[in-house]
C-alpha atoms as an extended CHARMM CRD file, in Angstrom:
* protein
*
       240  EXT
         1         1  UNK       CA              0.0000000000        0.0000000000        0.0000000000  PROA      1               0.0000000000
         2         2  UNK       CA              1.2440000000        3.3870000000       -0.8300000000  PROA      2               0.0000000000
         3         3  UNK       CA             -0.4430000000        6.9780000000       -1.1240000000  PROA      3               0.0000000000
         4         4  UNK       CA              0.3470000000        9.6780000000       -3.2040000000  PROA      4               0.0000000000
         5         5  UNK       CA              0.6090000000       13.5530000000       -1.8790000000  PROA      5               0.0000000000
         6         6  UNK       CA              0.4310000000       16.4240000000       -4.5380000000  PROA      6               0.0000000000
         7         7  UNK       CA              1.5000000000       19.5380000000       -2.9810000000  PROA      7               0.0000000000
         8         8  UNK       CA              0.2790000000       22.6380000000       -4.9330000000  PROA      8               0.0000000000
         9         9  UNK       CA             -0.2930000000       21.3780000000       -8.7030000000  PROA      9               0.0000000000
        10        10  UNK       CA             -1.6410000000       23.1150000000      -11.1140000000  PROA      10              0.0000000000
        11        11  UNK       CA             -4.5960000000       22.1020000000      -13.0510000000  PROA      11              0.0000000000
        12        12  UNK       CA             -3.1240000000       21.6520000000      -15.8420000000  PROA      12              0.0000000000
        13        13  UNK       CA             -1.1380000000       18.8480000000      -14.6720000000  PROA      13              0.0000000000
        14        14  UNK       CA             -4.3030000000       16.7270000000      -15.6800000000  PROA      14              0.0000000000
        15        15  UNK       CA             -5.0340000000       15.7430000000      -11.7470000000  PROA      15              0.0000000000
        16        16  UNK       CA             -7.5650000000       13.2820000000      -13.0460000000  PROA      16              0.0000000000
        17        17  UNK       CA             -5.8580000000       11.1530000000      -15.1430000000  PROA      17              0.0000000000
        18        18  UNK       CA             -3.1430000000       10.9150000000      -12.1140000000  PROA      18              0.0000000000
        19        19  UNK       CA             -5.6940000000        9.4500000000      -10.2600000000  PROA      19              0.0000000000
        20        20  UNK       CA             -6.6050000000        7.0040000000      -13.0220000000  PROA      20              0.0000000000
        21        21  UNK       CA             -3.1800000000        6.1050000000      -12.9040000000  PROA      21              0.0000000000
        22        22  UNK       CA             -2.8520000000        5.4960000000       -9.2680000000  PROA      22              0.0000000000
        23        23  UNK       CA             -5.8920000000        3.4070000000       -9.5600000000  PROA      23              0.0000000000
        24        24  UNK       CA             -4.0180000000        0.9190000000      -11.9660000000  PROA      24              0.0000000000
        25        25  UNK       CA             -0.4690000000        0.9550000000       -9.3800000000  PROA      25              0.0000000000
        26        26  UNK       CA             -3.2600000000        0.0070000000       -6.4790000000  PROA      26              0.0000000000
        27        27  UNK       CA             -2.7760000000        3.2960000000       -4.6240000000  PROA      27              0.0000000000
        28        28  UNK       CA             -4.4270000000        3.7270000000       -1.5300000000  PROA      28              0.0000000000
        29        29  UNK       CA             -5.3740000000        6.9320000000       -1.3630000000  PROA      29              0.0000000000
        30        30  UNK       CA             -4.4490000000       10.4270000000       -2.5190000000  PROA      30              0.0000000000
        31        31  UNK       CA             -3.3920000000       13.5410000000       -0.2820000000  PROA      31              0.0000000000
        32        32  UNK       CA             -4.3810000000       16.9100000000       -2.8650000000  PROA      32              0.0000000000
        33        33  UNK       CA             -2.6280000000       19.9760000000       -0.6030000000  PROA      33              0.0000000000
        34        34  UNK       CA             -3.6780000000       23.4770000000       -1.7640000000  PROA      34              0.0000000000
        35        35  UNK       CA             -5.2980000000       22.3040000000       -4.5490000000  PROA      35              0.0000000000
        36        36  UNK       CA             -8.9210000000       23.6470000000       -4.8120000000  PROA      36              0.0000000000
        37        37  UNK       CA            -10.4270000000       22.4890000000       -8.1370000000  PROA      37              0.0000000000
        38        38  UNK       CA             -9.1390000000       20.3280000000      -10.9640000000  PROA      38              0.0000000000
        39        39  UNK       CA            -11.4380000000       18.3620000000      -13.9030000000  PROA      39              0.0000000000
        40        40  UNK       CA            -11.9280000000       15.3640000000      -12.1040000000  PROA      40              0.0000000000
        41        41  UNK       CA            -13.5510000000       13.3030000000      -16.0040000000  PROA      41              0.0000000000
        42        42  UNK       CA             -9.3540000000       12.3860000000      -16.8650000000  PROA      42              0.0000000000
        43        43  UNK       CA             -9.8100000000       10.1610000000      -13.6140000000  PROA      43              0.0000000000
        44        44  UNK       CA            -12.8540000000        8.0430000000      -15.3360000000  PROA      44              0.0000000000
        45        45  UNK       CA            -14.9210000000        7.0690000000      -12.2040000000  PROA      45              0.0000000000
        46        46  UNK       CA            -11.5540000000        5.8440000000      -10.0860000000  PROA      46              0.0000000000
        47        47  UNK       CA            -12.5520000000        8.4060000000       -7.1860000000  PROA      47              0.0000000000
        48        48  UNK       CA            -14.3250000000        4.9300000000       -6.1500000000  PROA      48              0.0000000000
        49        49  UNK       CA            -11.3060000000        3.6040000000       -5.1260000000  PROA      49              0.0000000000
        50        50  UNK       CA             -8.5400000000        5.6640000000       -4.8060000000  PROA      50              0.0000000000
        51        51  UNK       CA            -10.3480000000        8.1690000000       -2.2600000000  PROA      51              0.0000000000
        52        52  UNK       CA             -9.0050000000       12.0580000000       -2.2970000000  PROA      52              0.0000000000
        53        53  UNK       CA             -7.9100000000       13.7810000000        0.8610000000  PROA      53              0.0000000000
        54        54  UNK       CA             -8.2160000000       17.5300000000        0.6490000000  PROA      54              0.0000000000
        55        55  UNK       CA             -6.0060000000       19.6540000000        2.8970000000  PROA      55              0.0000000000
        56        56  UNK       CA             -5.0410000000       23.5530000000        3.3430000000  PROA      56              0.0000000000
        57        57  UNK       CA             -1.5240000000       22.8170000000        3.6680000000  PROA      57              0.0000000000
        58        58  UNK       CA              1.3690000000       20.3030000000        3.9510000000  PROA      58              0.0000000000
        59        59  UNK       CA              0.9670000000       20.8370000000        7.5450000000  PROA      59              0.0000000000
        60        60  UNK       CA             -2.7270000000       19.2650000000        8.1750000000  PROA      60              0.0000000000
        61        61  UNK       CA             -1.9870000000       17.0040000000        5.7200000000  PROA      61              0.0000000000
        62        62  UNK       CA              0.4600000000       14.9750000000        8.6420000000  PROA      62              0.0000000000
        63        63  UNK       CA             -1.8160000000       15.6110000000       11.5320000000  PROA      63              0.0000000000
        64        64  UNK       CA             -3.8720000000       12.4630000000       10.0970000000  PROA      64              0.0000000000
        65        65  UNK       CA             -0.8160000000       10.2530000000       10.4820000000  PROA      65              0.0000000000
        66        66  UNK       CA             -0.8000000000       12.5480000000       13.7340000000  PROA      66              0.0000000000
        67        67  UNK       CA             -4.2320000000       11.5490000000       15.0330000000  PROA      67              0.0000000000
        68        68  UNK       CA             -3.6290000000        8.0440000000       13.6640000000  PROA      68              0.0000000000
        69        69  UNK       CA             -0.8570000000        7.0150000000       15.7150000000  PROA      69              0.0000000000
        70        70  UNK       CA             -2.0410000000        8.4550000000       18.6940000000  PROA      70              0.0000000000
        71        71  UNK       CA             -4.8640000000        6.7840000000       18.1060000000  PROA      71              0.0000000000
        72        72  UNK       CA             -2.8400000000        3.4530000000       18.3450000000  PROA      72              0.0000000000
        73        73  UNK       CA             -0.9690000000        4.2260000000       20.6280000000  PROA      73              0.0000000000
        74        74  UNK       CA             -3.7400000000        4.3420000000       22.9860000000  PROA      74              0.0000000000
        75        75  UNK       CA             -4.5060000000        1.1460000000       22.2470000000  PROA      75              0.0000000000
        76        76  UNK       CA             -0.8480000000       -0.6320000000       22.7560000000  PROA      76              0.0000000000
        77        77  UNK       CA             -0.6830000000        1.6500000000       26.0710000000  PROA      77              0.0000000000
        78        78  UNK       CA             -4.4660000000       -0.0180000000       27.1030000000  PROA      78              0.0000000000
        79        79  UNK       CA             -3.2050000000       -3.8030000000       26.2630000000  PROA      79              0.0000000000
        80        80  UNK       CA             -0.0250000000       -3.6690000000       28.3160000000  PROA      80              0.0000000000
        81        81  UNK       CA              2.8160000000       -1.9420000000       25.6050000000  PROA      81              0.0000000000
        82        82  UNK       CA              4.4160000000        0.0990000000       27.6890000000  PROA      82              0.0000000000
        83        83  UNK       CA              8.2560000000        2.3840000000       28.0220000000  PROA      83              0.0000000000
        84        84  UNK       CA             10.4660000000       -0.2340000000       27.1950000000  PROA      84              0.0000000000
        85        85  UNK       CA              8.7470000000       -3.6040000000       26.0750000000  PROA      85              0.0000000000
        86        86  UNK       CA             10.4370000000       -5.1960000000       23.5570000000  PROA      86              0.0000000000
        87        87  UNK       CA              7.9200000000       -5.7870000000       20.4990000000  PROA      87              0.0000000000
        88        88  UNK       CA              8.5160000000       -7.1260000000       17.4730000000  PROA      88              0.0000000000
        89        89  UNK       CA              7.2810000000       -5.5770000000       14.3210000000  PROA      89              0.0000000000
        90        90  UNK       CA              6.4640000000       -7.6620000000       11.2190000000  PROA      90              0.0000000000
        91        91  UNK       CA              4.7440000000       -5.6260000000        8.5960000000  PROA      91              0.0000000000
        92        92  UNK       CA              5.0750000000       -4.6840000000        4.9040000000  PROA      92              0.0000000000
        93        93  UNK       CA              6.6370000000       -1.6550000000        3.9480000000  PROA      93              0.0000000000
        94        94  UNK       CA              3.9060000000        0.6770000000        3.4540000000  PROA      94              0.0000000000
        95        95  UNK       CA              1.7930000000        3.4150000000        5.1040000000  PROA      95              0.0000000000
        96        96  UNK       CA              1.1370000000        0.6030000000        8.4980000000  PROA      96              0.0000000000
        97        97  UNK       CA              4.9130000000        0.4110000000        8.8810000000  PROA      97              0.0000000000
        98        98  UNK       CA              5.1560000000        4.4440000000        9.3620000000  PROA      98              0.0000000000
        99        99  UNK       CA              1.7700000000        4.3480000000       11.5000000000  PROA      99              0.0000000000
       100       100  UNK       CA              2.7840000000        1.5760000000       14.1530000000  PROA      100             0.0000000000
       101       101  UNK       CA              6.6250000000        2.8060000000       14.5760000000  PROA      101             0.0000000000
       102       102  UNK       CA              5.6590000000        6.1470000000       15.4940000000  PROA      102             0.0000000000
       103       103  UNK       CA              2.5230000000        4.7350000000       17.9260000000  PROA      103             0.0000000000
       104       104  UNK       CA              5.2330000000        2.5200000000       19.5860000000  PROA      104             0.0000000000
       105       105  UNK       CA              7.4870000000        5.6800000000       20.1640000000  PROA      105             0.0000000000
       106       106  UNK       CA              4.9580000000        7.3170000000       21.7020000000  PROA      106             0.0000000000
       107       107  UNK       CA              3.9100000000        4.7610000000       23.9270000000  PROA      107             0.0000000000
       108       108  UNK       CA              7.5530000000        4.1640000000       24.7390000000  PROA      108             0.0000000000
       109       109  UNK       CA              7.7920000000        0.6740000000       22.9180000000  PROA      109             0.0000000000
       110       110  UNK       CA             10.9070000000       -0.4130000000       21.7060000000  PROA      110             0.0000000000
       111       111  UNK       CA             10.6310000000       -2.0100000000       18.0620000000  PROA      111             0.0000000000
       112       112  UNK       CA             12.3020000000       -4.6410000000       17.2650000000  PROA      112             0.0000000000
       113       113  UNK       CA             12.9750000000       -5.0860000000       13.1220000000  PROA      113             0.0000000000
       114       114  UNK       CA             14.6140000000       -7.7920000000       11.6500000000  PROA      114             0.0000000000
       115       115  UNK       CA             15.0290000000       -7.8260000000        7.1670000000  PROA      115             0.0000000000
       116       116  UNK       CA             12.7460000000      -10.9260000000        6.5400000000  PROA      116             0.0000000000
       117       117  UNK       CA             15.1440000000      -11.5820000000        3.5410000000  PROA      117             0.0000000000
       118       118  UNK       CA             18.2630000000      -13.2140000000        5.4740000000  PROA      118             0.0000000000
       119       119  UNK       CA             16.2230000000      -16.2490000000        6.1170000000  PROA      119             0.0000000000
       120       120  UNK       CA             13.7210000000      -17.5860000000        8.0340000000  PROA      120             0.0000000000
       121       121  UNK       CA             15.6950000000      -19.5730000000       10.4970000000  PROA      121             0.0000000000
       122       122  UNK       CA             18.5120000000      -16.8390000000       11.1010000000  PROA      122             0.0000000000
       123       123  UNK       CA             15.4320000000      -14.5220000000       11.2990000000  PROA      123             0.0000000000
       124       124  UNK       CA             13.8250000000      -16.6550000000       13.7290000000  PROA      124             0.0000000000
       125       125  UNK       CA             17.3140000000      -16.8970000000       16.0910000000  PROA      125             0.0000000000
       126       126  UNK       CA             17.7640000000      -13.1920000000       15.5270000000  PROA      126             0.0000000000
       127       127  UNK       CA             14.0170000000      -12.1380000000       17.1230000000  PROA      127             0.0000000000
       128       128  UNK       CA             14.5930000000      -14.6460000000       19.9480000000  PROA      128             0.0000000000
       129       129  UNK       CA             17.8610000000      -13.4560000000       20.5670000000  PROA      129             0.0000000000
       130       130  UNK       CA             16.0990000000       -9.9900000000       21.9110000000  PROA      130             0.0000000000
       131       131  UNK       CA             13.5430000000      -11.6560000000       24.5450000000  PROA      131             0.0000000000
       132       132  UNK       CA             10.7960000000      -10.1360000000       22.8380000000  PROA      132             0.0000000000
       133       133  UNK       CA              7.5570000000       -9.8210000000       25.0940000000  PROA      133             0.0000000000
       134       134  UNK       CA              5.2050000000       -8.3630000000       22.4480000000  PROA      134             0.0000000000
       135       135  UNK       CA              4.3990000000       -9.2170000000       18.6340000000  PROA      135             0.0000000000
       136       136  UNK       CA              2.7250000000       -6.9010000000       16.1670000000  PROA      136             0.0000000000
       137       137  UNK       CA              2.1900000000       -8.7880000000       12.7980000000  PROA      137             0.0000000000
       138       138  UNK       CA              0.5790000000       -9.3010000000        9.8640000000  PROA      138             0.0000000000
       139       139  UNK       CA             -1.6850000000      -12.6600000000        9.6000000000  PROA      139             0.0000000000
       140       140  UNK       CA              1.4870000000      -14.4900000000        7.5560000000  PROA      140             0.0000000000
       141       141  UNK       CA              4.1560000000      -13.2820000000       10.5120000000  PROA      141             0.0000000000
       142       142  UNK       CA              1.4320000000      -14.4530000000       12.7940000000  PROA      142             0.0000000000
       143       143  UNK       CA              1.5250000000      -17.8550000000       11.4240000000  PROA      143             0.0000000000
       144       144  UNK       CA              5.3570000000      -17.9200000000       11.5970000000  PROA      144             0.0000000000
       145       145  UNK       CA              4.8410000000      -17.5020000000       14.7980000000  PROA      145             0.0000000000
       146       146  UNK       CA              3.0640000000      -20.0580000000       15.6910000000  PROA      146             0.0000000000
       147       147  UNK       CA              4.4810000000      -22.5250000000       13.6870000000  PROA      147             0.0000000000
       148       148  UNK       CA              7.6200000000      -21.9950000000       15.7770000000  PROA      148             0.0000000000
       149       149  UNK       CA              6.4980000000      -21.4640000000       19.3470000000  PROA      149             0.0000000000
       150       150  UNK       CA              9.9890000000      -21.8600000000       21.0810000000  PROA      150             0.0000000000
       151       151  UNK       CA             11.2470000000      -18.7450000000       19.1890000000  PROA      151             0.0000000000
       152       152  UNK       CA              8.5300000000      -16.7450000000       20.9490000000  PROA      152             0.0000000000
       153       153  UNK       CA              8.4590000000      -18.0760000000       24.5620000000  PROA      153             0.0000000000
       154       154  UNK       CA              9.0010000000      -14.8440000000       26.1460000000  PROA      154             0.0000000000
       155       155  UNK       CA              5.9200000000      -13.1670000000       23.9620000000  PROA      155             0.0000000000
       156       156  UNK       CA              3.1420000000      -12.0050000000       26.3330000000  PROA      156             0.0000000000
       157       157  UNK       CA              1.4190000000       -9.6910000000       23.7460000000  PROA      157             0.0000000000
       158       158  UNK       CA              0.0340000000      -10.1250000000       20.3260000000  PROA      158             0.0000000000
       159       159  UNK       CA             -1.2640000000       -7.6810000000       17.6940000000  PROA      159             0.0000000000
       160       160  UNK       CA             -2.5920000000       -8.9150000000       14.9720000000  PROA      160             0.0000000000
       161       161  UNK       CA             -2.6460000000       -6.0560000000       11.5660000000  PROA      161             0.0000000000
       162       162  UNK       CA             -5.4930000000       -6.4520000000        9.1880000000  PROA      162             0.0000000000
       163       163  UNK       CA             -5.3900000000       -4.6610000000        6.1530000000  PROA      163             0.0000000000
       164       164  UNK       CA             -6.7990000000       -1.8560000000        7.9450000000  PROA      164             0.0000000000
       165       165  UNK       CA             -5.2810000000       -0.6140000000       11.0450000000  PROA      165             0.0000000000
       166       166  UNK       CA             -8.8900000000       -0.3440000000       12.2380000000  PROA      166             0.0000000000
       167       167  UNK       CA             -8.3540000000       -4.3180000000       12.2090000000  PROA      167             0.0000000000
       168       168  UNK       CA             -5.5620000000       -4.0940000000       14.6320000000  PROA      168             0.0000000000
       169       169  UNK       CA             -7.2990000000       -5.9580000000       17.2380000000  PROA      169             0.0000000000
       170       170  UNK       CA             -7.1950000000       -3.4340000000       19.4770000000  PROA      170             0.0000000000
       171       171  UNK       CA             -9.5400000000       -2.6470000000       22.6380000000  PROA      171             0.0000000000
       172       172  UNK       CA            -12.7210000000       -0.6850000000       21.2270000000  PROA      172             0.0000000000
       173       173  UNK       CA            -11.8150000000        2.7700000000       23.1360000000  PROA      173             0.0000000000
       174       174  UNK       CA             -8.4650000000        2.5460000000       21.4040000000  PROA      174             0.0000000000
       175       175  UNK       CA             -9.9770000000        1.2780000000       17.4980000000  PROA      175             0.0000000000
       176       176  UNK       CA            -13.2640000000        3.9800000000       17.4210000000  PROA      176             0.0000000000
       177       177  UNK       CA            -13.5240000000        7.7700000000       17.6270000000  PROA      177             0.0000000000
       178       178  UNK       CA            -11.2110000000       10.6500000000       17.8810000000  PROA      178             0.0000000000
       179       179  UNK       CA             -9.0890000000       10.7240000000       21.2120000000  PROA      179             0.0000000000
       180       180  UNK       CA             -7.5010000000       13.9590000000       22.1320000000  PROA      180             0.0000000000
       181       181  UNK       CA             -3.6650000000       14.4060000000       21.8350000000  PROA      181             0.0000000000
       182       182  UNK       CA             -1.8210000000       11.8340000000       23.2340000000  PROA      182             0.0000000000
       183       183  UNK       CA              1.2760000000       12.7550000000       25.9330000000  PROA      183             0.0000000000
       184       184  UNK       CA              4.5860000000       11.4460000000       24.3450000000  PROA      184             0.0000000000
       185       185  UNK       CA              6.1200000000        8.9370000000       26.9650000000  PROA      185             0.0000000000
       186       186  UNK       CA              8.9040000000       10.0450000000       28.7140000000  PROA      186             0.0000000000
       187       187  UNK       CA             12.6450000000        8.9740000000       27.9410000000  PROA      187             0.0000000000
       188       188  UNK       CA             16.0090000000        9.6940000000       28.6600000000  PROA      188             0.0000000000
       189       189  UNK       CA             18.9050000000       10.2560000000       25.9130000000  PROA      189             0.0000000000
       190       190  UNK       CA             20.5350000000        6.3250000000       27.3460000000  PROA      190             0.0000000000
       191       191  UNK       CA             17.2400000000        4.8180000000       27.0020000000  PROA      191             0.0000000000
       192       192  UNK       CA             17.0630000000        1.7970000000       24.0400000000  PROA      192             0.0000000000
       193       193  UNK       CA             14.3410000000        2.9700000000       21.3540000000  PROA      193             0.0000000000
       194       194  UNK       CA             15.0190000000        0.4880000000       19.0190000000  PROA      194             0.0000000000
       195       195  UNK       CA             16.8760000000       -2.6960000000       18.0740000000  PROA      195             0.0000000000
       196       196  UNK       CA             17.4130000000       -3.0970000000       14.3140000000  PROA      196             0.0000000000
       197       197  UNK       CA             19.2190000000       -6.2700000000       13.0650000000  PROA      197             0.0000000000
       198       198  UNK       CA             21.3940000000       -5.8400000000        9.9220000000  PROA      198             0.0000000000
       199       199  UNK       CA             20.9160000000       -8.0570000000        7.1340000000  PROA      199             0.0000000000
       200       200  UNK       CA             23.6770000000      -10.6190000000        7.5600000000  PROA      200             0.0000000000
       201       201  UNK       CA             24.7090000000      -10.6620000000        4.0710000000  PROA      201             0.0000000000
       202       202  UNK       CA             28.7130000000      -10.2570000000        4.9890000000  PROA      202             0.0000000000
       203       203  UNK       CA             28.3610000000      -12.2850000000        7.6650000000  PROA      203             0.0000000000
       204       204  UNK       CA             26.3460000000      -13.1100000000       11.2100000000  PROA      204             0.0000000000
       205       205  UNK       CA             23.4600000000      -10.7620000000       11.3020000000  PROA      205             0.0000000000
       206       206  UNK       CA             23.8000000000       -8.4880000000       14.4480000000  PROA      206             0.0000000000
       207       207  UNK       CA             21.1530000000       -6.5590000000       16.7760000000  PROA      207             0.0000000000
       208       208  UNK       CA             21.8320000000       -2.8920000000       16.9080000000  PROA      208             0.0000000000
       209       209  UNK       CA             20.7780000000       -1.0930000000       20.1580000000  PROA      209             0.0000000000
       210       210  UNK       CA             19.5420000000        2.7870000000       18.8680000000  PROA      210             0.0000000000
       211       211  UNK       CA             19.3140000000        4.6770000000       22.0370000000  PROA      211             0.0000000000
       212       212  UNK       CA             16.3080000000        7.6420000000       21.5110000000  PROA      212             0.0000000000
       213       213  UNK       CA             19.9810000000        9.9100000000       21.9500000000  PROA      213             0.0000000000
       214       214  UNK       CA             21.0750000000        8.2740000000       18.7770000000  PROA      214             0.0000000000
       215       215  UNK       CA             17.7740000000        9.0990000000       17.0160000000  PROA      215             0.0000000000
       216       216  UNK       CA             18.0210000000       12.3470000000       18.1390000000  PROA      216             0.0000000000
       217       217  UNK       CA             21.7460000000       12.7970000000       16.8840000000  PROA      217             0.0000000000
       218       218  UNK       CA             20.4800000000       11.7400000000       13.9350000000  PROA      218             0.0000000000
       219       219  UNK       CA             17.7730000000       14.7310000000       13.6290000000  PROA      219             0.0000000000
       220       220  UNK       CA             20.3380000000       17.1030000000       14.0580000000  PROA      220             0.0000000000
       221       221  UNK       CA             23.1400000000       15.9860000000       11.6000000000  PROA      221             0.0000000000
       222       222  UNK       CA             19.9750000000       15.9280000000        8.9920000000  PROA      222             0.0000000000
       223       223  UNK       CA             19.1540000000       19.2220000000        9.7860000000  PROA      223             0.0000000000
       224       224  UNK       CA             22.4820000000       20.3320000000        9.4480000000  PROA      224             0.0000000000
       225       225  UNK       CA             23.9980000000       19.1540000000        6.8710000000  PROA      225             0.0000000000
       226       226  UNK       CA             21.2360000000       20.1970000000        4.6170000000  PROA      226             0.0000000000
       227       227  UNK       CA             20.3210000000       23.0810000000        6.2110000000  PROA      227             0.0000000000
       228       228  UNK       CA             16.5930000000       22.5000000000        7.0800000000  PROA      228             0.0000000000
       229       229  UNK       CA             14.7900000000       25.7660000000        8.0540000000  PROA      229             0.0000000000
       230       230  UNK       CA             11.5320000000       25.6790000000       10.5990000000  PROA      230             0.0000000000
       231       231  UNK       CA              9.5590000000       25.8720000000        8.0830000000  PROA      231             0.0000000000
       232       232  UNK       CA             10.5950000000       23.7170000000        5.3450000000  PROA      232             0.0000000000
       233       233  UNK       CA              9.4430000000       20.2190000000        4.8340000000  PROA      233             0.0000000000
       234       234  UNK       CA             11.5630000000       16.7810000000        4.7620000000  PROA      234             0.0000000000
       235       235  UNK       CA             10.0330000000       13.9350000000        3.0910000000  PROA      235             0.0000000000
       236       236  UNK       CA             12.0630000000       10.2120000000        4.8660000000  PROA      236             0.0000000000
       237       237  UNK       CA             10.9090000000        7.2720000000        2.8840000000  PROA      237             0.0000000000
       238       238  UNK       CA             12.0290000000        5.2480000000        6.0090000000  PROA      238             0.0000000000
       239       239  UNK       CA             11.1020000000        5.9280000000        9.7800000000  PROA      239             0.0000000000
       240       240  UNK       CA             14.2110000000        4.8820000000       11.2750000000  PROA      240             0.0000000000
């Protein structure tokens, strides 16, 4: 799953046939900032399924992955995923992946990611390696896990991820309705906010402790080195 953004095209860009287009690639949705009217005919009747999300500016446009992950967030906070609880995170790349990594920060829950393509049984020795005592997955990573049970002995917690995040099996309060502003958890600079493995491909693959001072190091060396103002905007394809 994917969605598209257009920030500030003009009409003549033929909006409609972009969303034709999208339709065919099996977009999920697209995100039209500042764009007021366009001729929607181009996009023969794929409005159906490729729904259009009108917002003022690039700003609004990232409060819904905003409200979203607060959203979950609440709901790993009201099953038990706390600061510090090692959860594994087996998902597609795609729109779910930024959505859940940013609802486990804020609920203080340390991902664990491990590349899928090194192997299933070095994959499988790499998540048990980290004592995991949560497990958010798709329905396939699910199975994995059940299939082998002695990998995930210390696993408390499970979540399973529909296709919709609505499906994430989360409590009701956590899956319906708008919930104000959730409080980010608090955590020191030392603190672990991640462990990402590394693919193994030049040898043994190895768990990498990020620290949330790492992250933040990170933010900073971005900024600098290309010179991000306040009010500019950076587009990461990856969350980490």
């Amino acid at each position: 799953q994917f969605v598209i953004v257009l920030d500030h095209l003009k009409p003549a860009f033929n909006i409609g046939k972009i969303f034709r287009s999208a339709d065919a690639f099996g977009a999920r949705e697209i995100h039209l900032v500042g764009i007021d009217f366009f001729n929607p005919a181009p996009a023969m009747g794929s409005f159906k399924w490729v729904p259009a999300r009108f917002h003022d500016s690039f700003e609004s446009c990232f409060e819904q992955l905003d409200r979203e992950s607060d959203r979950l967030a609440a709901g790993f906070e009201s099953i038990g995923l706390q600061r510090g609880t090692r959860t594994v995170l087996m998902v597609k790349p795609g729109i779910a992946f930024f959505v859940l990594i940013f609802a486990m920060f804020k609920c203080g829950a340390v991902p664990v990611v491990v590349d899928p393509g090194m192997g299933i049984g070095r994959m499988l020795r790499c998540l048990a390696s980290t004592r995991p005592t949560a497990f958010i997955g798709i329905p396939l990573a699910q199975a994995l896990r059940l299939c082998a049970p002695r990998y995930f002995r210390s696993v408390l917690t499970t979540v399973v991820v529909g296709p919709n995040l609505s499906e994430a099996g989360l409590p009701c309060k956590a899956s319906c309705g708008a919930l104000e502003a959730l409080p980010l958890v608090p955590t020191n600079r030392d603190e672990t906010a991640a462990i990402l493995f590394t693919t193994g491909s030049t040898g043994p693959a190895k768990g990498v402790i990020y620290t949330h001072g790492n992250f933040d190091a990170q933010v900073d060396q971005i900024q600098s080195h290309f010179a991000i103002e306040a009010d500019e905007i950076d587009l990461p394809t990856f969350p980490l």
